[in-house]
Coordinates of C-alpha atoms and ligand atoms in Angstrom, one line a residue:
X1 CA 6.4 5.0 -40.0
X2 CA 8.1 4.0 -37.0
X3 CA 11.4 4.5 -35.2
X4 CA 13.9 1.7 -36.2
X5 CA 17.6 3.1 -36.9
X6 CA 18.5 0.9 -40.0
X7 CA 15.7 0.3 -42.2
X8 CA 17.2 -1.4 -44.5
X9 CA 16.4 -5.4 -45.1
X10 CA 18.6 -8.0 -47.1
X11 CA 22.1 -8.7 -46.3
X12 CA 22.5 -4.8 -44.7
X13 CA 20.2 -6.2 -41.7
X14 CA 22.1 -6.1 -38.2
X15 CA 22.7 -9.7 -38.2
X16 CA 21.9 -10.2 -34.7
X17 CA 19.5 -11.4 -32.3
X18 CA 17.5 -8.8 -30.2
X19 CA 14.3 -8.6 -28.3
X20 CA 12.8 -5.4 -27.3
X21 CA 9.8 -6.4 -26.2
X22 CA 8.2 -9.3 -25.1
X23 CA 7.2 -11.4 -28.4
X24 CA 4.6 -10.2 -29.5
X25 CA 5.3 -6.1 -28.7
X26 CA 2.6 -3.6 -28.8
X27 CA 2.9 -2.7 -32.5
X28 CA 2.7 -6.3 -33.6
X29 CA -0.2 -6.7 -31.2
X30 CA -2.1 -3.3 -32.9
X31 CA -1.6 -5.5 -35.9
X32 CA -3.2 -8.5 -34.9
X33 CA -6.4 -7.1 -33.7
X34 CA -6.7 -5.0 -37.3
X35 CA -6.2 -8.7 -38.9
X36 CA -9.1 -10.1 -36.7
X37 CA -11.1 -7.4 -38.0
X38 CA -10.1 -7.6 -42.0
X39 CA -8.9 -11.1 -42.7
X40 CA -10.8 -14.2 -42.7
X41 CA -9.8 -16.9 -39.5
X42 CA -9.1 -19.5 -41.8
X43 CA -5.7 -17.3 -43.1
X44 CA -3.7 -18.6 -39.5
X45 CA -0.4 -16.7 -38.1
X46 CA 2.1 -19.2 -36.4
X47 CA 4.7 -16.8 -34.7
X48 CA 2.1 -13.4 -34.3
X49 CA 4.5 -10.6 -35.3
X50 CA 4.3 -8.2 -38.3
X51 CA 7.8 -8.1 -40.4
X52 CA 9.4 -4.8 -41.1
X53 CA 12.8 -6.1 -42.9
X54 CA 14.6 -9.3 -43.6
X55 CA 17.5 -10.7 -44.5
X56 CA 20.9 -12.8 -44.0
X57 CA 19.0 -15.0 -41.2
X58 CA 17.3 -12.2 -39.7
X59 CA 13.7 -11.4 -39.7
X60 CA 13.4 -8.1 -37.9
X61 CA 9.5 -7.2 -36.6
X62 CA 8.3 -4.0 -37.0
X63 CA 8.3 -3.6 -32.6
X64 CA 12.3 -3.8 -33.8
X65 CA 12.6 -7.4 -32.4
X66 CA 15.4 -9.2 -34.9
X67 CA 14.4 -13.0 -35.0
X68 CA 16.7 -15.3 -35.9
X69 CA 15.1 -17.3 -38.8
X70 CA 15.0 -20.9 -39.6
X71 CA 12.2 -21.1 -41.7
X72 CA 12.8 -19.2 -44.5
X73 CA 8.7 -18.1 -45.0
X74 CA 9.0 -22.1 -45.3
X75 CA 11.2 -23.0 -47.6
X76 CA 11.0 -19.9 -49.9
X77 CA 13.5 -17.6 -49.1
X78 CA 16.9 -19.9 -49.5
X79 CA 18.6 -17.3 -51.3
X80 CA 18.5 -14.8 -48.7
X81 CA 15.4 -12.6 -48.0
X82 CA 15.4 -9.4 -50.5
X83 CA 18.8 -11.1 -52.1
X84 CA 20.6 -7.8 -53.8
X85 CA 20.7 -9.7 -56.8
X86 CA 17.1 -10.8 -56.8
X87 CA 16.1 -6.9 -55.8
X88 CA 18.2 -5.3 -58.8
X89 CA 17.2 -8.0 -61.5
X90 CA 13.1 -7.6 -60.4
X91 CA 13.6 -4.0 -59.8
X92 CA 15.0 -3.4 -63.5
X93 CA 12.3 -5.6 -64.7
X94 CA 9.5 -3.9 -62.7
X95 CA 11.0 -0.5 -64.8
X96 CA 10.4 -2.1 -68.2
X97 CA 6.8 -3.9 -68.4
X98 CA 5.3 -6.0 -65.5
X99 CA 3.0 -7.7 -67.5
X100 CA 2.0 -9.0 -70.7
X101 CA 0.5 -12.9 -70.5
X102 CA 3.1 -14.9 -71.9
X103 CA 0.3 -16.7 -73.8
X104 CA -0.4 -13.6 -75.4
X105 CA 2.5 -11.8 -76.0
X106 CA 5.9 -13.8 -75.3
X107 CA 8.9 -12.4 -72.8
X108 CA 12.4 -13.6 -72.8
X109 CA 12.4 -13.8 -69.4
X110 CA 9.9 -16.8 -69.4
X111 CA 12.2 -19.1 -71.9
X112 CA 14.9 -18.3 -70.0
X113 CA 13.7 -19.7 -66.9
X114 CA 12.7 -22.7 -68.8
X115 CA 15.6 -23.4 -70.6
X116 CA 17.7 -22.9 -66.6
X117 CA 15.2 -25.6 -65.3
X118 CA 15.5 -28.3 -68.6
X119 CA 19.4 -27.4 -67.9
X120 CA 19.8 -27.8 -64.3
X121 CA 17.1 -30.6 -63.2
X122 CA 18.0 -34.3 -62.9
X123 CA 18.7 -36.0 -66.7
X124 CA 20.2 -35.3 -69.7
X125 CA 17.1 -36.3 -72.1
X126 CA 15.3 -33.4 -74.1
X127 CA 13.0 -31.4 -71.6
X128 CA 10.6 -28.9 -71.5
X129 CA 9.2 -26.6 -68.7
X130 CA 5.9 -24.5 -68.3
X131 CA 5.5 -21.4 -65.5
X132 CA 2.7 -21.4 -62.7
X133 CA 2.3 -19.3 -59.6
X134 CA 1.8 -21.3 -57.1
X135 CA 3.2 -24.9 -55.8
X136 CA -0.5 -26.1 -55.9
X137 CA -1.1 -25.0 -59.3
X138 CA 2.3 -26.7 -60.7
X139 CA 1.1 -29.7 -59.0
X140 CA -2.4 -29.9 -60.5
X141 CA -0.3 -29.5 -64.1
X142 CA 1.8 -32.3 -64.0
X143 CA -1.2 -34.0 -62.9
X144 CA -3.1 -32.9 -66.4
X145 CA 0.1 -33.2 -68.4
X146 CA -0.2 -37.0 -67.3
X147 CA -3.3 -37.6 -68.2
X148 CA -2.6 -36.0 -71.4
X149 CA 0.8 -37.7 -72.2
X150 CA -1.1 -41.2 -71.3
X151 CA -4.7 -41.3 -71.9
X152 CA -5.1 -42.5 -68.4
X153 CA -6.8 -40.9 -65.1
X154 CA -5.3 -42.7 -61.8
X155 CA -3.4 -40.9 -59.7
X156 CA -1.4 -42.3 -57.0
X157 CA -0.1 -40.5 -53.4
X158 CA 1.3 -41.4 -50.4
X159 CA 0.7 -41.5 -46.8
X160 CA 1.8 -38.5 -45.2
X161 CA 1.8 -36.4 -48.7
X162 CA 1.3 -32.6 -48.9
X163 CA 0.9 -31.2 -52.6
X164 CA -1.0 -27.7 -51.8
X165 CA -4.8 -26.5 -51.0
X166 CA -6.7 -26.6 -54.2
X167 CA -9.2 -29.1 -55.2
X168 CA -7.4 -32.2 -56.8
X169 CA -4.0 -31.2 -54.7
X170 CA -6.4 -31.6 -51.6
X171 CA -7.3 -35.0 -52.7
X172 CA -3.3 -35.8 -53.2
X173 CA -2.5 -34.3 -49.5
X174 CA -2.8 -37.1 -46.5
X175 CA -3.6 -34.9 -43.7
X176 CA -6.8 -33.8 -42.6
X177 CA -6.7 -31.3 -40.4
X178 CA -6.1 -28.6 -41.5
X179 CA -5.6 -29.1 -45.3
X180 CA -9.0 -30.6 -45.9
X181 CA -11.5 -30.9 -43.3
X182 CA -14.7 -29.6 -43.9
X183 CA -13.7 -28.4 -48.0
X184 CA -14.5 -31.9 -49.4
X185 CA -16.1 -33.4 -51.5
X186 CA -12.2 -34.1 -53.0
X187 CA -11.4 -35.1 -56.8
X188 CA -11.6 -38.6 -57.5
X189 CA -9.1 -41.2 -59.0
X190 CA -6.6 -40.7 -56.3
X191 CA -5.2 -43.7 -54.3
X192 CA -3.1 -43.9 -51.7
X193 CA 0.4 -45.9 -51.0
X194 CA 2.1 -46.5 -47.7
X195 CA 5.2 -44.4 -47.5
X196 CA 8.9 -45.6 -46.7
X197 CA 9.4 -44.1 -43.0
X198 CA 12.0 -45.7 -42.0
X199 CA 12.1 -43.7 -37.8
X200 CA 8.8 -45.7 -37.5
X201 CA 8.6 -48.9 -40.1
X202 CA 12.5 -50.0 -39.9
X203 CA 12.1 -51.5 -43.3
X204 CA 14.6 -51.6 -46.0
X205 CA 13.7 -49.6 -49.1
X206 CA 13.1 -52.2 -51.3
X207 CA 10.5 -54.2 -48.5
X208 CA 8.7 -50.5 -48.5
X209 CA 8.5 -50.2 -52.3
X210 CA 6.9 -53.7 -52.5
X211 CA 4.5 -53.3 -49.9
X212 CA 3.2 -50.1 -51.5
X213 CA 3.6 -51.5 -55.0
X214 CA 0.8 -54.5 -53.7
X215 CA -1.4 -52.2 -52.3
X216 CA -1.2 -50.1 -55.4
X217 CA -1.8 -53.4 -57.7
X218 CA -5.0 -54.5 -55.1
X219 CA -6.4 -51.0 -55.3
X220 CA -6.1 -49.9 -59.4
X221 CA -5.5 -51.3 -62.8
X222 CA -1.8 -50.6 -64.2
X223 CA -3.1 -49.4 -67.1
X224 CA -5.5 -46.9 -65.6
X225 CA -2.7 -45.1 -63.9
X226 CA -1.6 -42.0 -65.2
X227 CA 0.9 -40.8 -62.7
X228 CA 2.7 -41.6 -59.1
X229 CA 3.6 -38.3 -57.3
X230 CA 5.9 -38.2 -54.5
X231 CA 8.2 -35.7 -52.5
X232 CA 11.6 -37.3 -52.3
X233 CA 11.5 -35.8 -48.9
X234 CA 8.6 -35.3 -47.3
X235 CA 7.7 -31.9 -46.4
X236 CA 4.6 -30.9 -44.3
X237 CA 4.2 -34.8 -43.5
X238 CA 7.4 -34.4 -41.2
X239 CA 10.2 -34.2 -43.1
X240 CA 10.5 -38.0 -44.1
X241 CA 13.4 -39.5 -45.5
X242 CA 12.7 -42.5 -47.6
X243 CA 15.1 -45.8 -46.8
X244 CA 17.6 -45.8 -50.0
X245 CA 16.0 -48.1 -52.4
X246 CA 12.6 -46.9 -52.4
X247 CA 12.1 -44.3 -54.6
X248 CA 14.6 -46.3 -57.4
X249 CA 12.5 -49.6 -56.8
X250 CA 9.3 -47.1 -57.1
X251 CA 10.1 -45.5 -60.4
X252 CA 11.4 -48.8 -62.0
X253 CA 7.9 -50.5 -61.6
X254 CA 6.6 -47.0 -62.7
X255 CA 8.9 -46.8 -65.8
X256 CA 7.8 -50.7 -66.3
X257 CA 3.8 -49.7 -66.7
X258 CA 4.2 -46.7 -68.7
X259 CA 3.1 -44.5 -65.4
X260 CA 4.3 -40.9 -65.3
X261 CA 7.1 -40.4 -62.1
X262 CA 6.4 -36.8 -60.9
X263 CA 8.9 -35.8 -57.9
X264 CA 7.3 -32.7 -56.4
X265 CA 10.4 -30.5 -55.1
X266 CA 8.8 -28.0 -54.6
X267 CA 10.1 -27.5 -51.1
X268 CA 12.9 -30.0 -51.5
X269 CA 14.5 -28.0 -55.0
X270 CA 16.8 -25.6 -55.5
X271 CA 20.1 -26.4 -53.5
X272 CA 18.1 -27.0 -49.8
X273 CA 18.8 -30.1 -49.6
X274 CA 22.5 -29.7 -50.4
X275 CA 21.9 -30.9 -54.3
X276 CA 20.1 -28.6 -56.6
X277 CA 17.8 -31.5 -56.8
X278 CA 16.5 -33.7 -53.8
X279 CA 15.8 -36.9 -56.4
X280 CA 19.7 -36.4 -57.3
X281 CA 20.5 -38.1 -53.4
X282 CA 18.5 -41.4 -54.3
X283 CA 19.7 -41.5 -57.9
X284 CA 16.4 -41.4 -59.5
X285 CA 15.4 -38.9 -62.7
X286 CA 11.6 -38.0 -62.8
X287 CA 10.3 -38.1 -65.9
X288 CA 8.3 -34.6 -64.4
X289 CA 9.2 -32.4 -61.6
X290 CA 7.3 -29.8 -60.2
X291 CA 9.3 -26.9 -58.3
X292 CA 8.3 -23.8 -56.8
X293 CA 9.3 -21.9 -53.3
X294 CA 12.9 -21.2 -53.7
X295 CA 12.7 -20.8 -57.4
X296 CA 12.5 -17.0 -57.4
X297 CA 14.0 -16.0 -54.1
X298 CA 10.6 -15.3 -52.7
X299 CA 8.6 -13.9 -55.8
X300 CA 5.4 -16.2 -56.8
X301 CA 6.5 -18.6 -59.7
X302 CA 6.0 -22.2 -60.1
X303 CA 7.2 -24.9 -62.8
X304 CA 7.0 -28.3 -64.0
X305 CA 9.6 -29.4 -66.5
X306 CA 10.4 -33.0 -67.9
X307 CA 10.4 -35.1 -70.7
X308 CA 9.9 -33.4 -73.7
X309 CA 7.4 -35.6 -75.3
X310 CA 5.2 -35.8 -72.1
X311 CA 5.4 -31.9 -71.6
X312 CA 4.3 -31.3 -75.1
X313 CA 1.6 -33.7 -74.8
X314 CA -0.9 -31.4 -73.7
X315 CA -2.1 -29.9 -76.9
X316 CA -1.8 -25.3 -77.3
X317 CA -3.6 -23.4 -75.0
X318 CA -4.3 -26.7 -72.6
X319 CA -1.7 -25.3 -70.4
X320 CA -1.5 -21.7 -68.8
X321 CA -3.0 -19.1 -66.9
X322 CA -3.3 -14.9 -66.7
X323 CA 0.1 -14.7 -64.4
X324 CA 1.8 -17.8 -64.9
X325 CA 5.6 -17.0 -65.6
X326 CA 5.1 -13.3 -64.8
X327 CA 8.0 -11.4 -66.2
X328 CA 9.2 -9.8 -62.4
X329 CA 9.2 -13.8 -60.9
X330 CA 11.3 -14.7 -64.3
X331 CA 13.9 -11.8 -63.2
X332 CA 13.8 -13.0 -59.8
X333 CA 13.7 -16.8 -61.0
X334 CA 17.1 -16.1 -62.8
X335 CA 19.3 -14.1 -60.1
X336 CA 18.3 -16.7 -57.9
X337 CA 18.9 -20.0 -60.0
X338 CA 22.6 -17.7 -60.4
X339 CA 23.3 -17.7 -57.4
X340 CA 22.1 -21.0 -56.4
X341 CA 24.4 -22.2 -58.9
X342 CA 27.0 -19.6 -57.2
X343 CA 27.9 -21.8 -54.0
X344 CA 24.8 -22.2 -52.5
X345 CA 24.5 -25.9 -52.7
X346 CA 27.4 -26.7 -51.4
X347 CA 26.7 -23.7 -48.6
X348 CA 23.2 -26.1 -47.7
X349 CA 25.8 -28.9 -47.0
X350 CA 27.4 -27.0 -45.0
X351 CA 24.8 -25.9 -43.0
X352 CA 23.5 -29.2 -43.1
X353 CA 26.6 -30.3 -41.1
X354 CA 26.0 -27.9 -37.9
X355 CA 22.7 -28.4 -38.2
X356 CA 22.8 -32.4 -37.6
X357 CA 26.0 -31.8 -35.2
X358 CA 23.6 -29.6 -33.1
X359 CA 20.3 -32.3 -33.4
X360 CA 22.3 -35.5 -33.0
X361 CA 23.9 -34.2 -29.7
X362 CA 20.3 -33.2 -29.1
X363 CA 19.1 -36.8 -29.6
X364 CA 22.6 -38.5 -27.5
X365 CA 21.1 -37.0 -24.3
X366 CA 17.3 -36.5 -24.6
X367 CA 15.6 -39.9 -25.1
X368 CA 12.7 -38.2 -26.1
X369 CA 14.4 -36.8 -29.3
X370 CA 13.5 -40.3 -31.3
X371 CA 15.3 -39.6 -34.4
X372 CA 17.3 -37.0 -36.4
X373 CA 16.2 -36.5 -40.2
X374 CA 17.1 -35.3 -43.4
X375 CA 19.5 -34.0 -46.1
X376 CA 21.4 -30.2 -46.3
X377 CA 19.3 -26.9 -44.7
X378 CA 16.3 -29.2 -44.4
X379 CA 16.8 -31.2 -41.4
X380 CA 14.3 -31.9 -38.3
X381 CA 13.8 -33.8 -35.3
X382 CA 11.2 -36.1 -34.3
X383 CA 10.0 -36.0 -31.1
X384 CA 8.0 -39.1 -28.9
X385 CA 7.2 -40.6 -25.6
X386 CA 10.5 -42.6 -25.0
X387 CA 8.7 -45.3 -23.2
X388 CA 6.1 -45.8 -25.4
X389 CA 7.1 -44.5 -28.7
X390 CA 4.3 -42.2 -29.1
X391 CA 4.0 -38.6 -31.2
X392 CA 5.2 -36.1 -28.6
X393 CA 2.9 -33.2 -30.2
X394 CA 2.4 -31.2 -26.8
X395 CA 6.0 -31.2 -26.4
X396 CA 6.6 -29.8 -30.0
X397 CA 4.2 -27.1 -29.9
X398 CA 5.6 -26.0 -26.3
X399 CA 9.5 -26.5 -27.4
X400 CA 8.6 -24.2 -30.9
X401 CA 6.5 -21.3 -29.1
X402 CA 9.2 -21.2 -26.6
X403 CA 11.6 -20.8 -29.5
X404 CA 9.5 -17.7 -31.0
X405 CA 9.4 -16.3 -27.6
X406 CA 13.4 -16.2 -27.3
X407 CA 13.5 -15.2 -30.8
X408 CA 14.1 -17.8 -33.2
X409 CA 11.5 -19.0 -36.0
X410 CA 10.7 -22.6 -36.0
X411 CA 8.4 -24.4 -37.8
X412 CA 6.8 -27.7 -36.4
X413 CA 5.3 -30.5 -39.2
X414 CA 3.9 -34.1 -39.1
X415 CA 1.1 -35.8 -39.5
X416 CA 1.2 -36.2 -35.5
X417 CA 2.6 -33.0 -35.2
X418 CA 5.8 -34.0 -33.4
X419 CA 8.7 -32.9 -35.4
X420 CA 10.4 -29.5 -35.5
X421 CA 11.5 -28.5 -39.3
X422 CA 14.4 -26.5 -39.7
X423 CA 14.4 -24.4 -43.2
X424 CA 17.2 -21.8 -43.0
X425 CA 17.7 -19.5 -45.7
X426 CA 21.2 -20.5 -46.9
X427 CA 22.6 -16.7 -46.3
X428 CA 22.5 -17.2 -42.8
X429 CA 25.6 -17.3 -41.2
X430 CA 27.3 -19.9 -38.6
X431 CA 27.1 -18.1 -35.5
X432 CA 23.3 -17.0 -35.6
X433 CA 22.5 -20.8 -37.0
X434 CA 24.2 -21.9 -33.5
X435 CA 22.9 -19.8 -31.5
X436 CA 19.4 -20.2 -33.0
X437 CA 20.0 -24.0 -32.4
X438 CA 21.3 -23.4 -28.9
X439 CA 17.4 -21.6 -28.4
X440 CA 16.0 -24.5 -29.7
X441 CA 18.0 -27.1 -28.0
X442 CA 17.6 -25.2 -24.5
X443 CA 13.8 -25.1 -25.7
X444 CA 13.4 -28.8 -26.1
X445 CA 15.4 -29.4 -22.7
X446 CA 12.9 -27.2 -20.3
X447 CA 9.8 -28.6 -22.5
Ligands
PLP1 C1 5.9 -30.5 -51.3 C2 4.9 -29.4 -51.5 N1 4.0 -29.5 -52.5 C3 3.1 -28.5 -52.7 C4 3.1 -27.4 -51.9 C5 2.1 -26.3 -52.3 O1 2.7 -25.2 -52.7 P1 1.9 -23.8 -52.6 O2 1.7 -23.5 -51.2 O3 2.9 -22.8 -53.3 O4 0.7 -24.0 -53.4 C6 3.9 -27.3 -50.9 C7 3.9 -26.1 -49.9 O5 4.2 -26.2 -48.8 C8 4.9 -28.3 -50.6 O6 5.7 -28.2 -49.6

């Protein structure tokens, strides 16, 4: 199609940085003006290039620009982009059926997955799982299966939550723009609790959980509430580390009033946070939790698992869907779980390491860097005012399009839109993660 000397992706990919042309090149430009004409505006682009092949920590466009990646098509591809093992496994798969309905006719592929996720999640009580496609639509699940398991409807979410794009998940998300302006009206029976943020509230867990707990108790009946759902770290909402206590003092009081805990990991699971499981660093045990993302090493499959006798609640044919557990994600789902469970966590802690190395040195000469987040391969930097303590958005969005330009993807988040996100896939190797962090910190400096 076009001339590029190597055209092979995954771990085969030059593993280098290298811009041929300016960012976006002609071909990637071509591209752009055919999306204009054939997808809706609503379906955005952050870093405008078209990809050819990926892997290692390379994203190489189809101009032949090789892009340093530290997103990981956020937070999906932590196995390595077209991971051999993932490739073979969903390639033999592919060969054999691609498709039956699990509800209709069952596939091996589809308990296996379950019985990884009841084997490797937080807790050693019986568990159960159940396959979706999408983060969203795992979400809106464990919603049902905790109205199911308790007879109740309340749901309660936090400031600065992101749970997906459809209807109720919507409701669950904070942000407004541009998750939900305009698409209302929302489901109901949602509330909403003030997270622990501890960059801009300086409270101690325990003063956070109370303080949400009381607005919680002013705002709902106990015994109307079906379900709390939080990220143990907050994704989209900027990458928010809760102060230690919170989450333990927040599923005590839940445990107390017979209120479902659902941890959504769905971009804090499998091994990016430098445990397989992000509620494993603040010692709690959801009795659900909904994963998705890195699951299957970039194939579509979501899940919830969790306590057997809530999961089975929901009575047959309550739960499912046409694609949901789709024999090719399975395959994928299990060569990547194997190799998560092949060094990669401790690889995210690792990374983790340079990574905050790289930020905090960041923050000890730039005032404006306020504070230096997270756990693992998902780490990020918040950026403000340093006089007055205000969201530096402007200053993000310059310091990441300057990073695309120089060739490294960055992702920005936030409610305010002032913190950079770093996601890279765990295959990437030291020297492109420092130099990709070098872009970044030069970046920030001439922002
Ligand atoms: C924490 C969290 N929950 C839910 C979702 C929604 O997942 P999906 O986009 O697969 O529907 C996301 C996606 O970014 C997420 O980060």
């Amino acid at each position: 199609m076009h001339a590029i000397d190597d055209v092979v992706g995954g771990p085969a990919l030059a593993q280098v940085r290298e811009l041929r042309t300016p960012i976006p090149g002609p071909r990637s430009t071509e591209m752009l003006a055919r999306k204009r004409e054939a997808v809706a505006d609503g379906v955005g682009i952050t870093l405008p290039v078209f990809v050819d092949a990926a892997g290692g920590g390379i994203v190489r466009d189809i101009d032949g620009n090789s892009l340093i990646d530290l997103g990981s098509g956020i937070a999906v591809t932590s196995v390595g982009n077209a991971h051999p093992g993932v490739v073979a496994a969903s390639a033999e798969q592919l060969g054999r059926f691609t498709h039956t309905a699990f509800t209709i006719t069952g596939y091996e592929g589809y308990v296996a997955v379950c019985e990884a996720l009841n084997r490797i999640t937080p807790g050693d009580h019986a568990k159960r799982s159940a396959l979706f496609n999408s983060g969203a639509e795992a979400v809106e699940n464990a919603i049902k299966i905790a109205r199911a398991a308790t007879g109740r409807s309340t749901v309660v979410a936090f400031d600065h939550a992101y749970h997906g794009r459809t209807n109720l998940t919507m409701a669950l998300t904070a942000k407004s723009m541009p998750y939900k302006r305009g698409f209302g009206p929302f489901a109901g029976d949602v509330h909403r609790a003030p997270m622990s943020y501890p960059f801009r509230d300086g409270r101690t867990g325990e003063e956070a959980a109370r303080i949400a707990i009381e607005r919680i108790e002013r705002q709902v009946e106990l015994d109307e509430i079906a379900a709390v759902i939080i990220e143990p770290i907050q994704g989209e909402g900027g990458f928010v580390v809760p102060a230690d206590g919170f989450l333990p003092a927040l599923a005590d009081w839940a445990a107390s009033h017979g209120i479902v805990f659902i941890a959504d990991e769905i971009q804090t699971g499998f091994a990016r946070t430098g445990e397989m499981f992000a509620s494993t660093h603040f010692g709690i045990v959801p009795d659900l939790i909904v994963t998705a993302k890195g699951i299957a090493g970039g194939l579509p499959l979501s899940a919830v698992t969790g306590r057997a006798e809530l999961m089975n609640a929901a009575h047959a044919g309550g739960l499912g869907g046409t694609y949901g557990g789709n024999p090719v994600a399975c395959a994928a789902a299990l060569a990547s779980i194997a190799a998560f469970e092949d060094g990669l966590v401790e690889r995210a802690r690792e990374i983790g390491d340079i990574i905050r190395e790289r930020l905090e040195a960041l923050r000890a000469t730039d005032p404006r860097v306020g504070d230096v987040r997270g756990h693992g391969a998902m780490m990020a930097l918040e950026l403000v005012d340093p006089v007055t303590g205000q969201p530096e958005a402007a200053l993000t969005a310059r310091a990441a399009a300057a990073a695309h330009a120089a060739g490294v993807i960055v992702l920005t988040c936030g409610t305010d839109g002032n913190v950079i996100r770093l996601l890279p896939p765990l295959s990437i190797g030291d020297d492109l993660l420092r130099e990709g962090l070098d872009v970044l910190g030069d970046a920030i400096a001439r922002g």
